[in-house]
Each structure stands twice: as C-alpha cells, then as structure tokens.
C-alpha cells in the first residue's frame, strides 16, 4: 500500500497540481516531468541528427515491447496505432461477415465502437445493442443475445458514462462458448491496475495512452491473439503494415506476419518516447499498489456522496477509477468545481470524477466540500425516479 508521503512524492512529479486539483484522468492523464522530458529527448535527437530513423525505429520497438509486458502479451502480438479507432477499424476491415454476421455489444460502449461496427453493415454485419437496466449491464444480458451467428462481441471494461465495470471473464466465456470473438476496449481503465490478456482469454484488446497511461494523444495499442493474426488481412493498411516496410515495393502487398500488419503509416515517433517513459513511471510504482490506492479513494468518495445524499450512477462496490454522480445540471457543477480550481468533466447528466495514483484524500474532501455547497445542482437520493 502506498503511504501518504509516497503519494505526495509521486504527485510532485506532475506540475498541474501546483495550481489545480486534477481529477479528470478519464479525459486526459496529467503530464509528468518524466513524459515531458521524453518529448524533449525526442526533440534533442531530432536537433542533433536530423533524421535518426534507426534510433527512432529502435524506440518504436521498445515501446511495443514495454506495452506487451504490461498486458502480458508478446511484442509480436501488439500493433502500435495512432488511436483506438484505427485499431478497431483495422480488425473490422479484416473480418468476414458472410457466415457469422452478428456483432453484439452493450449500450455502454464508447460511441466510436458502435459507429465502427455500424459502418460494417454494407459488408453484411448485423448489429445488436443490449440495453442496460439501472446503469448495469450484467453478463447474463449477453447470454440471451450471443448465439452461433455472432461473430464478435466488443466490450468496454469501464463505461465512460457511469463507471460501470463489465464482467469481462463472464462475457468472454459466454462468447467463446458460442464460437464468437471478444474485443476488450480498456481505454477507461488501462494504467490503473494490472491487466493480463491471456488470463482474460481475450482475442483482441485495444486502448489508448492519453488517459490513465499518462501519455499524449496520438498513440494507442492493439493486441491480437497470436493464432488469429495471419488469418486476418486488413483492408485498412499502409507501408508500416508490410513485412518489410523499407522494401518500398509499390506493386506488392505483403502484410507482416505479426500484429504489425494491423498498423498503417509512419509510426508516431514522439509518442513512442512518451509512452515508454509513462510505462516506466507507472511500472516503477507498481500496478497492484496503484489499483489499491485508487480503490481506497473511490470508496471514500462514494461514501461521501452517500452521506450528502447525492445519487451515484457508479455501483457502490466500485474499485474506480471513474465515479459518476447524477446532476440536475452537470455543466454548472463542473463550473462550480472549476471556480475552486478543481478539474473534472461531465457527460449528459453525469459529473465525472476520476482518480489516479497522484490523487489524495484531500482531493476527495475538496470535491465533496464544493458538492455540499451546491446541492441544488445535484440529484438527491430522495428524488430518485
């Protein structure tokens, strides 16, 4: 368990806390000194050498290997992509909807997930959305929908609208029992706890680096189970997806035999420096300890909401990192918190407060104090419909 002095030492590496209480990692992780230094290192290499491509490719492969270690995969099962959408699109373009046509997903998915699979309808895909009940979407909902016609089940790990955590193992068992594939979108959780794609028995895993992985936007990762790689040929491709990108063979399509076949153009070089630095920072702290710290903050905040009588969309046993409370006017509450130098965000009627290793109990109390002063903006337990 992290001590208060250890958390404060970590926090001191994130300059935003000199002026703000930052509780918006669900939108963008805070910038650390280490990540900023890595970007400066890239700029210095650029200054010094002009175009040190051998070094940049070395850094690119180092980032792939570091991320693979983080998720319990091999480096050749990981593609580096500019955003999660690019990774999902690459897989969607490679799937064949002629025999199995159904794509089954819950309504808790981030919009890009629904939009990408809906875009496959001209190719034969049939999309089925599962409705939630009282901000919950248990695995049993999938049992009723996933059948022998289902090709893939996209699944969010943590819902961006309410902080609900999916039963990944339960849904995966249901899907695999019926011969369907599973793609886990871990964008709203990746970086807050250990993750192992083999233990979860996933076929595909996608996440970006700009939230809890504490890196800039512009880099994301796609894991593809090894036995699936060479059976899938994306129609969204590019020169860095080829077996030998530097063959410069315009008239030949020769996809890489590893997960690099799901990439496209030139790698996001500045960001491979950044993600390597961020993973080193988080890994040095320890993901088990990060998860334990976030869980404590989450439970403290949920208890505080309960004492104030404010409705929480997030389940009471949540381990975090995202807690969403119901508001009559979420945007006004975001402004009230901003006036107190507290950074959060909103989605529809939900006030989103997210926690990471750099947050403290003092941050929690500061938010609760502002909420207490603005109860008229919140939906109270006594007014639950």
mmCIF file of N, CA and C in Angstrom, residues 200-254:
data_model
loop_
_atom_site.group_PDB
_atom_site.id
_atom_site.type_symbol
_atom_site.label_atom_id
_atom_site.label_comp_id
_atom_site.label_asym_id
_atom_site.label_seq_id
_atom_site.Cartn_x
_atom_site.Cartn_y
_atom_site.Cartn_z
ATOM 1 N N UNK A 200 -7.386 -13.239 -19.186
ATOM 2 C CA UNK A 200 -8.759 -12.888 -19.560
ATOM 3 C C UNK A 200 -9.230 -13.623 -20.815
ATOM 4 N N UNK A 201 -8.309 -14.318 -21.478
ATOM 5 C CA UNK A 201 -8.629 -15.120 -22.666
ATOM 6 C C UNK A 201 -9.216 -14.267 -23.790
ATOM 7 N N UNK A 202 -8.633 -13.095 -23.998
ATOM 8 C CA UNK A 202 -9.145 -12.159 -24.993
ATOM 9 C C UNK A 202 -8.619 -12.476 -26.387
ATOM 10 N N UNK A 203 -9.419 -12.141 -27.384
ATOM 11 C CA UNK A 203 -8.990 -12.250 -28.772
ATOM 12 C C UNK A 203 -8.344 -10.951 -29.240
ATOM 13 N N UNK A 204 -8.936 -9.838 -28.833
ATOM 14 C CA UNK A 204 -8.423 -8.515 -29.180
ATOM 15 C C UNK A 204 -8.514 -7.615 -27.947
ATOM 16 N N UNK A 205 -7.565 -6.720 -27.837
ATOM 17 C CA UNK A 205 -7.537 -5.751 -26.733
ATOM 18 C C UNK A 205 -7.069 -4.430 -27.322
ATOM 19 N N UNK A 206 -7.771 -3.352 -27.015
ATOM 20 C CA UNK A 206 -7.404 -2.052 -27.565
ATOM 21 C C UNK A 206 -7.460 -0.998 -26.471
ATOM 22 N N UNK A 207 -6.497 -0.117 -26.498
ATOM 23 C CA UNK A 207 -6.514 1.010 -25.565
ATOM 24 C C UNK A 207 -5.648 2.133 -26.123
ATOM 25 N N UNK A 208 -5.929 3.332 -25.658
ATOM 26 C CA UNK A 208 -5.096 4.475 -25.992
ATOM 27 C C UNK A 208 -4.281 4.891 -24.781
ATOM 28 N N UNK A 209 -3.347 5.799 -25.010
ATOM 29 C CA UNK A 209 -2.396 6.156 -23.955
ATOM 30 C C UNK A 209 -2.708 7.467 -23.255
ATOM 31 N N UNK A 210 -3.701 8.216 -23.738
ATOM 32 C CA UNK A 210 -3.833 9.588 -23.243
ATOM 33 C C UNK A 210 -4.556 9.714 -21.904
ATOM 34 N N UNK A 211 -5.167 8.644 -21.419
ATOM 35 C CA UNK A 211 -5.896 8.747 -20.150
ATOM 36 C C UNK A 211 -5.010 8.267 -19.004
ATOM 37 N N UNK A 212 -5.306 7.097 -18.473
ATOM 38 C CA UNK A 212 -4.594 6.628 -17.280
ATOM 39 C C UNK A 212 -3.187 6.116 -17.575
ATOM 40 N N UNK A 213 -2.819 5.983 -18.846
ATOM 41 C CA UNK A 213 -1.438 5.648 -19.188
ATOM 42 C C UNK A 213 -0.551 6.892 -19.259
ATOM 43 N N UNK A 214 -1.161 8.064 -19.085
ATOM 44 C CA UNK A 214 -0.430 9.307 -18.809
ATOM 45 C C UNK A 214 0.498 9.766 -19.940
ATOM 46 N N UNK A 215 0.106 9.489 -21.178
ATOM 47 C CA UNK A 215 0.888 9.936 -22.328
ATOM 48 C C UNK A 215 0.041 10.866 -23.187
ATOM 49 N N UNK A 216 0.627 11.501 -24.198
ATOM 50 C CA UNK A 216 -0.156 12.389 -25.059
ATOM 51 C C UNK A 216 -1.097 11.599 -25.962
ATOM 52 N N UNK A 217 -2.059 12.312 -26.556
ATOM 53 C CA UNK A 217 -2.884 11.699 -27.591
ATOM 54 C C UNK A 217 -2.012 11.447 -28.816
ATOM 55 N N UNK A 218 -2.445 10.495 -29.654
ATOM 56 C CA UNK A 218 -1.698 10.218 -30.869
ATOM 57 C C UNK A 218 -1.034 8.862 -30.884
ATOM 58 N N UNK A 219 -1.224 8.069 -29.809
ATOM 59 C CA UNK A 219 -0.688 6.713 -29.798
ATOM 60 C C UNK A 219 -1.650 5.805 -29.046
ATOM 61 N N UNK A 220 -1.839 4.613 -29.583
ATOM 62 C CA UNK A 220 -2.714 3.611 -28.981
ATOM 63 C C UNK A 220 -2.154 2.238 -29.324
ATOM 64 N N UNK A 221 -2.764 1.200 -28.761
ATOM 65 C CA UNK A 221 -2.241 -0.148 -28.937
ATOM 66 C C UNK A 221 -3.374 -1.127 -29.209
ATOM 67 N N UNK A 222 -3.051 -2.119 -30.030
ATOM 68 C CA UNK A 222 -3.981 -3.198 -30.343
ATOM 69 C C UNK A 222 -3.271 -4.525 -30.121
ATOM 70 N N UNK A 223 -3.865 -5.373 -29.276
ATOM 71 C CA UNK A 223 -3.379 -6.745 -29.109
ATOM 72 C C UNK A 223 -4.250 -7.663 -29.937
ATOM 73 N N UNK A 224 -3.610 -8.614 -30.639
ATOM 74 C CA UNK A 224 -4.322 -9.636 -31.394
ATOM 75 C C UNK A 224 -3.773 -11.001 -30.981
ATOM 76 N N UNK A 225 -4.660 -11.891 -30.571
ATOM 77 C CA UNK A 225 -4.243 -13.235 -30.188
ATOM 78 C C UNK A 225 -3.429 -13.862 -31.328
ATOM 79 N N UNK A 226 -2.311 -14.477 -30.972
ATOM 80 C CA UNK A 226 -1.355 -14.931 -31.978
ATOM 81 C C UNK A 226 -1.987 -15.805 -33.069
ATOM 82 N N UNK A 227 -2.826 -16.756 -32.693
ATOM 83 C CA UNK A 227 -3.360 -17.698 -33.684
ATOM 84 C C UNK A 227 -4.297 -17.023 -34.690
ATOM 85 N N UNK A 228 -4.752 -15.811 -34.386
ATOM 86 C CA UNK A 228 -5.658 -15.096 -35.287
ATOM 87 C C UNK A 228 -4.930 -14.211 -36.289
ATOM 88 N N UNK A 229 -3.689 -13.867 -35.992
ATOM 89 C CA UNK A 229 -3.020 -12.798 -36.748
ATOM 90 C C UNK A 229 -2.996 -13.068 -38.248
ATOM 91 N N UNK A 230 -2.453 -14.192 -38.657
ATOM 92 C CA UNK A 230 -2.270 -14.410 -40.097
ATOM 93 C C UNK A 230 -3.552 -14.812 -40.812
ATOM 94 N N UNK A 231 -4.623 -15.058 -40.038
ATOM 95 C CA UNK A 231 -5.917 -15.345 -40.677
ATOM 96 C C UNK A 231 -6.682 -14.073 -41.009
ATOM 97 N N UNK A 232 -6.166 -12.928 -40.596
ATOM 98 C CA UNK A 232 -6.844 -11.649 -40.793
ATOM 99 C C UNK A 232 -5.983 -10.727 -41.648
ATOM 100 N N UNK A 233 -6.545 -10.256 -42.742
ATOM 101 C CA UNK A 233 -5.830 -9.322 -43.613
ATOM 102 C C UNK A 233 -6.635 -8.033 -43.721
ATOM 103 N N UNK A 234 -6.224 -6.986 -43.020
ATOM 104 C CA UNK A 234 -6.987 -5.729 -43.054
ATOM 105 C C UNK A 234 -6.975 -5.098 -44.443
ATOM 106 N N UNK A 235 -8.056 -4.446 -44.777
ATOM 107 C CA UNK A 235 -8.064 -3.635 -45.999
ATOM 108 C C UNK A 235 -7.675 -2.194 -45.682
ATOM 109 N N UNK A 236 -7.614 -1.873 -44.408
ATOM 110 C CA UNK A 236 -7.027 -0.600 -43.964
ATOM 111 C C UNK A 236 -5.568 -0.896 -43.646
ATOM 112 N N UNK A 237 -4.649 -0.378 -44.459
ATOM 113 C CA UNK A 237 -3.254 -0.785 -44.327
ATOM 114 C C UNK A 237 -2.336 0.372 -44.698
ATOM 115 N N UNK A 238 -1.058 0.072 -44.887
ATOM 116 C CA UNK A 238 -0.074 1.089 -45.227
ATOM 117 C C UNK A 238 1.315 0.481 -45.224
ATOM 118 N N UNK A 239 2.310 1.308 -45.443
ATOM 119 C CA UNK A 239 3.654 0.772 -45.657
ATOM 120 C C UNK A 239 4.251 0.146 -44.406
ATOM 121 N N UNK A 240 3.910 0.663 -43.214
ATOM 122 C CA UNK A 240 4.465 0.077 -41.995
ATOM 123 C C UNK A 240 3.720 -1.188 -41.569
ATOM 124 N N UNK A 241 2.687 -1.559 -42.298
ATOM 125 C CA UNK A 241 1.993 -2.814 -42.038
ATOM 126 C C UNK A 241 2.592 -3.965 -42.852
ATOM 127 N N UNK A 242 3.585 -3.676 -43.691
ATOM 128 C CA UNK A 242 4.154 -4.693 -44.564
ATOM 129 C C UNK A 242 5.288 -5.472 -43.878
ATOM 130 N N UNK A 243 5.561 -6.644 -44.440
ATOM 131 C CA UNK A 243 6.629 -7.492 -43.905
ATOM 132 C C UNK A 243 7.943 -6.712 -43.825
ATOM 133 N N UNK A 244 8.244 -5.978 -44.881
ATOM 134 C CA UNK A 244 9.448 -5.148 -44.908
ATOM 135 C C UNK A 244 9.059 -3.756 -45.380
ATOM 136 N N UNK A 245 8.789 -2.850 -44.447
ATOM 137 C CA UNK A 245 8.361 -1.505 -44.846
ATOM 138 C C UNK A 245 9.371 -0.808 -45.752
ATOM 139 N N UNK A 246 10.645 -1.138 -45.567
ATOM 140 C CA UNK A 246 11.689 -0.414 -46.291
ATOM 141 C C UNK A 246 12.042 -1.064 -47.627
ATOM 142 N N UNK A 247 11.193 -2.032 -48.060
ATOM 143 C CA UNK A 247 11.351 -2.574 -49.413
ATOM 144 C C UNK A 247 10.840 -1.576 -50.454
ATOM 145 N N UNK A 248 9.932 -0.683 -50.042
ATOM 146 C CA UNK A 248 9.392 0.360 -50.920
ATOM 147 C C UNK A 248 8.856 -0.232 -52.235
ATOM 148 N N UNK A 249 8.082 -1.316 -52.089
ATOM 149 C CA UNK A 249 7.553 -2.016 -53.261
ATOM 150 C C UNK A 249 6.088 -1.619 -53.475
ATOM 151 N N UNK A 250 5.873 -0.654 -54.320
ATOM 152 C CA UNK A 250 4.534 -0.106 -54.558
ATOM 153 C C UNK A 250 3.563 -1.144 -55.101
ATOM 154 N N UNK A 251 4.055 -2.103 -55.868
ATOM 155 C CA UNK A 251 3.188 -3.050 -56.566
ATOM 156 C C UNK A 251 2.973 -4.360 -55.817
ATOM 157 N N UNK A 252 3.386 -4.423 -54.576
ATOM 158 C CA UNK A 252 3.280 -5.678 -53.838
ATOM 159 C C UNK A 252 2.644 -5.440 -52.468
ATOM 160 N N UNK A 253 1.613 -6.231 -52.140
ATOM 161 C CA UNK A 253 1.001 -6.220 -50.811
ATOM 162 C C UNK A 253 1.493 -7.453 -50.069
ATOM 163 N N UNK A 254 2.275 -7.245 -49.015
ATOM 164 C CA UNK A 254 2.871 -8.358 -48.272
ATOM 165 C C UNK A 254 2.772 -8.069 -46.779
#
